[in-house]
C-alpha cells in the first residue's frame, strides 16, 4: 500500500501527543488500522527521533539533571515499585531509555569514587542487574523495555533486522550469480567505508532482477 504525504502528515500529527512507548504504538495501530505495524513504527521512530534531537540539550543542563534526579528520589521514596522514571520521562516528553541514562549517571556520580565511564554505563543499561541499587535497577529496566525508539533493546532488534536483511540480500545475489565483495572482504582490502556488499561488475538491476 502506497502511503501518501497527506496520510504521513496525519500520522505524524497524531504522534505529537503520545509518548514513545509500545502502548502508544498499539493505540496508533487502532487509529490507523489500514497501515501496517512496520509502517507505523517507522514513522513513529523517525518523527520521535527528530523531536529528541530538537529538545536534547534542554534535558542535559545541570539544572534539569538535578531536578530529574530529585524527582526520581522523591518518587521512589513514596513508592519504589511504581514506574517513577518511566512516568517522569513521559511527563517531560523525553525517551525513557535516555532518561534512565541521565539518572543512572547521576546516581553513580554520587555513589562512586570516580566518574563512571561510558562503557560502564552502557553495560549497566544492557544488563540492569549490574546496577548496585535494586530499586534503580528495576526503574531502568522498566524504561528500557517500554522504549520503542531508543535503548539497548531497540538496538538489538535493529541489529537483528539488519543481519536478516543482509542474509536475504546475499542469498539473492548468489541466486542471480552476481559477483560481489562482502563487508569482511572490503575491510581486508583496506576500504574505509564497508557497505554490506559491492558488486564487482556493474549490472542492469532491472534485467538482473
Short mmCIF file of C-alpha atoms in Angstrom, two decimals:
data_model
loop_
_atom_site.label_atom_id
_atom_site.label_comp_id
_atom_site.label_asym_id
_atom_site.label_seq_id
_atom_site.Cartn_x
_atom_site.Cartn_y
_atom_site.Cartn_z
CA UNK A 1 0.00 0.00 0.00
CA UNK A 2 1.39 3.39 -1.07
CA UNK A 3 1.45 5.98 1.71
CA UNK A 4 0.53 9.48 0.55
CA UNK A 5 2.09 12.62 2.04
CA UNK A 6 -1.30 13.59 3.46
CA UNK A 7 -1.54 10.24 5.25
CA UNK A 8 2.03 10.56 6.56
CA UNK A 9 1.31 14.06 7.85
CA UNK A 10 -1.87 12.86 9.57
CA UNK A 11 0.03 10.10 11.37
CA UNK A 12 2.89 12.44 12.26
CA UNK A 13 0.45 14.98 13.71
CA UNK A 14 -1.16 12.28 15.82
CA UNK A 15 2.27 11.41 17.25
CA UNK A 16 2.70 14.88 18.74
CA UNK A 17 0.50 13.99 21.72
CA UNK A 18 1.67 10.45 22.52
CA UNK A 19 4.73 9.21 24.47
CA UNK A 20 7.28 6.89 22.75
CA UNK A 21 6.05 3.66 24.31
CA UNK A 22 4.81 0.37 22.91
CA UNK A 23 1.40 1.13 24.39
CA UNK A 24 1.24 4.26 22.25
CA UNK A 25 2.19 2.24 19.18
CA UNK A 26 -0.76 -0.09 19.81
CA UNK A 27 -3.09 2.90 20.07
CA UNK A 28 -1.67 4.23 16.82
CA UNK A 29 -2.45 0.91 15.11
CA UNK A 30 -6.03 1.17 16.35
CA UNK A 31 -6.28 4.71 14.98
CA UNK A 32 -4.82 3.75 11.56
CA UNK A 33 -5.80 0.09 11.03
CA UNK A 34 -5.13 0.19 7.28
CA UNK A 35 -1.43 0.87 7.86
CA UNK A 36 0.99 -1.92 8.68
CA UNK A 37 2.73 -2.16 12.05
CA UNK A 38 6.10 -1.75 10.31
CA UNK A 39 4.98 1.44 8.55
CA UNK A 40 3.64 2.98 11.73
CA UNK A 41 6.75 2.05 13.71
CA UNK A 42 8.99 3.54 11.04
CA UNK A 43 7.08 6.85 11.05
CA UNK A 44 6.86 6.78 14.84
CA UNK A 45 10.64 6.33 15.15
CA UNK A 46 11.54 8.96 12.55
CA UNK A 47 9.29 11.65 13.98
CA UNK A 48 10.24 10.96 17.59
CA UNK A 49 13.97 10.98 16.84
CA UNK A 50 13.55 14.37 15.15
CA UNK A 51 11.84 15.60 18.31
CA UNK A 52 14.57 14.21 20.60
CA UNK A 53 17.31 15.88 18.55
CA UNK A 54 15.49 19.22 18.79
CA UNK A 55 14.99 19.02 22.56
CA UNK A 56 18.05 17.02 23.67
CA UNK A 57 20.05 19.96 25.02
CA UNK A 58 17.41 21.20 27.46
CA UNK A 59 17.32 17.83 29.24
CA UNK A 60 21.07 17.86 29.83
CA UNK A 61 21.55 21.16 31.61
CA UNK A 62 22.83 20.80 35.18
CA UNK A 63 19.56 22.28 36.47
CA UNK A 64 17.43 19.81 34.52
CA UNK A 65 19.53 16.81 35.58
CA UNK A 66 19.37 17.78 39.24
CA UNK A 67 15.63 18.41 39.01
CA UNK A 68 15.02 14.99 37.42
CA UNK A 69 17.24 13.25 39.97
CA UNK A 70 15.49 14.82 42.94
CA UNK A 71 12.09 14.00 41.48
CA UNK A 72 13.24 10.42 40.99
CA UNK A 73 14.47 10.17 44.60
CA UNK A 74 11.25 11.66 45.98
CA UNK A 75 9.18 9.33 43.80
CA UNK A 76 10.86 6.09 44.82
CA UNK A 77 10.74 7.08 48.50
CA UNK A 78 6.95 7.23 48.19
CA UNK A 79 6.68 4.03 46.13
CA UNK A 80 9.77 2.27 44.85
CA UNK A 81 7.72 -0.23 42.84
CA UNK A 82 5.89 2.45 40.83
CA UNK A 83 7.28 3.29 37.37
CA UNK A 84 8.70 6.60 38.60
CA UNK A 85 11.34 7.05 35.90
CA UNK A 86 9.05 5.97 33.07
CA UNK A 87 6.32 8.37 34.18
CA UNK A 88 8.87 11.17 34.59
CA UNK A 89 10.20 10.59 31.08
CA UNK A 90 6.69 10.65 29.62
CA UNK A 91 5.80 13.77 31.60
CA UNK A 92 8.78 15.78 30.32
CA UNK A 93 8.47 14.23 26.83
CA UNK A 94 11.84 12.51 26.75
CA UNK A 95 12.80 8.99 25.68
CA UNK A 96 12.58 6.61 28.68
CA UNK A 97 15.94 4.96 27.95
CA UNK A 98 17.67 8.34 27.71
CA UNK A 99 16.06 9.45 30.97
CA UNK A 100 17.29 6.22 32.58
CA UNK A 101 20.82 7.03 31.39
CA UNK A 102 20.67 10.52 32.92
CA UNK A 103 19.52 9.24 36.30
CA UNK A 104 21.95 6.30 36.30
CA UNK A 105 24.90 8.58 35.54
CA UNK A 106 23.84 11.00 38.28
CA UNK A 107 23.40 8.14 40.77
CA UNK A 108 26.84 6.70 40.04
CA UNK A 109 28.46 10.13 40.30
CA UNK A 110 27.03 10.40 43.80
CA UNK A 111 27.89 6.88 44.96
CA UNK A 112 31.17 6.04 43.18
CA UNK A 113 34.62 7.45 43.92
CA UNK A 114 35.42 8.04 40.25
CA UNK A 115 33.12 9.28 37.44
CA UNK A 116 31.51 6.35 35.59
CA UNK A 117 32.90 5.56 32.14
CA UNK A 118 30.67 5.35 29.09
CA UNK A 119 31.36 1.62 28.80
CA UNK A 120 30.23 1.03 32.40
CA UNK A 121 27.02 2.99 31.83
CA UNK A 122 26.30 1.11 28.60
CA UNK A 123 26.93 -2.23 30.29
CA UNK A 124 24.53 -1.41 33.11
CA UNK A 125 21.85 -0.26 30.67
CA UNK A 126 22.20 -3.52 28.72
CA UNK A 127 22.04 -5.51 31.96
CA UNK A 128 20.35 -3.52 34.77
CA UNK A 129 21.13 -6.30 37.27
CA UNK A 130 24.65 -4.83 37.38
CA UNK A 131 23.31 -1.60 38.91
CA UNK A 132 24.27 -1.61 42.61
CA UNK A 133 20.85 -0.31 43.70
CA UNK A 134 17.93 -2.71 43.26
CA UNK A 135 15.26 -0.02 43.08
CA UNK A 136 17.13 1.93 40.42
CA UNK A 137 17.85 -1.30 38.52
CA UNK A 138 14.11 -2.00 38.33
CA UNK A 139 13.36 1.58 37.29
CA UNK A 140 15.95 1.43 34.50
CA UNK A 141 14.61 -1.94 33.35
CA UNK A 142 11.07 -0.51 33.10
CA UNK A 143 12.36 2.34 30.94
CA UNK A 144 14.33 0.03 28.64
CA UNK A 145 11.50 -2.42 27.92
CA UNK A 146 8.93 0.35 27.39
CA UNK A 147 11.02 2.44 24.99
CA UNK A 148 10.43 1.57 21.34
CA UNK A 149 12.78 4.17 19.86
CA UNK A 150 15.96 4.19 21.96
CA UNK A 151 17.96 1.93 24.26
CA UNK A 152 19.81 -1.41 24.15
CA UNK A 153 16.69 -3.48 23.45
CA UNK A 154 15.85 -1.39 20.39
CA UNK A 155 19.50 -1.56 19.27
CA UNK A 156 19.40 -5.38 19.45
CA UNK A 157 16.20 -5.50 17.41
CA UNK A 158 17.67 -3.17 14.76
CA UNK A 159 20.85 -5.24 14.61
CA UNK A 160 18.86 -8.47 14.19
CA UNK A 161 16.73 -6.98 11.41
CA UNK A 162 19.82 -5.62 9.66
CA UNK A 163 21.52 -9.01 9.82
CA UNK A 164 18.41 -10.74 8.47
CA UNK A 165 18.24 -8.36 5.52
CA UNK A 166 21.96 -8.86 4.87
CA UNK A 167 21.47 -12.65 4.70
CA UNK A 168 18.49 -12.26 2.36
CA UNK A 169 20.47 -9.94 0.08
CA UNK A 170 23.45 -12.33 -0.01
CA UNK A 171 21.15 -15.21 -0.95
CA UNK A 172 19.57 -13.12 -3.70
CA UNK A 173 22.96 -12.12 -5.15
CA UNK A 174 24.10 -15.74 -5.16
CA UNK A 175 20.83 -16.84 -6.77
CA UNK A 176 21.38 -14.31 -9.57
CA UNK A 177 25.03 -15.41 -9.99
CA UNK A 178 26.25 -11.85 -9.39
CA UNK A 179 29.88 -11.39 -8.38
CA UNK A 180 30.31 -9.30 -5.22
CA UNK A 181 32.58 -8.45 -2.29
CA UNK A 182 31.16 -8.58 1.23
CA UNK A 183 31.99 -6.41 4.23
CA UNK A 184 34.83 -8.59 5.51
CA UNK A 185 36.47 -8.76 2.10
CA UNK A 186 36.22 -4.99 1.67
CA UNK A 187 37.74 -4.44 5.11
CA UNK A 188 40.62 -6.79 4.29
CA UNK A 189 41.30 -4.77 1.13
CA UNK A 190 41.59 -1.60 3.22
CA UNK A 191 38.32 0.10 2.34
CA UNK A 192 37.38 2.91 4.75
CA UNK A 193 33.68 2.50 4.08
CA UNK A 194 32.32 -1.01 4.00
CA UNK A 195 28.74 -1.45 2.81
CA UNK A 196 27.25 -4.92 3.15
CA UNK A 197 28.08 -5.76 -0.46
CA UNK A 198 29.68 -4.19 -3.54
CA UNK A 199 29.05 -5.62 -7.00
CA UNK A 200 32.32 -6.38 -8.77
CA UNK A 201 30.73 -5.89 -12.19
CA UNK A 202 28.08 -3.20 -12.83
CA UNK A 203 24.74 -4.68 -13.87
CA UNK A 204 21.37 -3.51 -15.13
CA UNK A 205 19.35 -4.20 -11.97
CA UNK A 206 16.04 -4.12 -13.85
CA UNK A 207 17.22 -7.03 -16.01
CA UNK A 208 19.07 -8.87 -13.24
CA UNK A 209 16.01 -8.93 -11.02
#
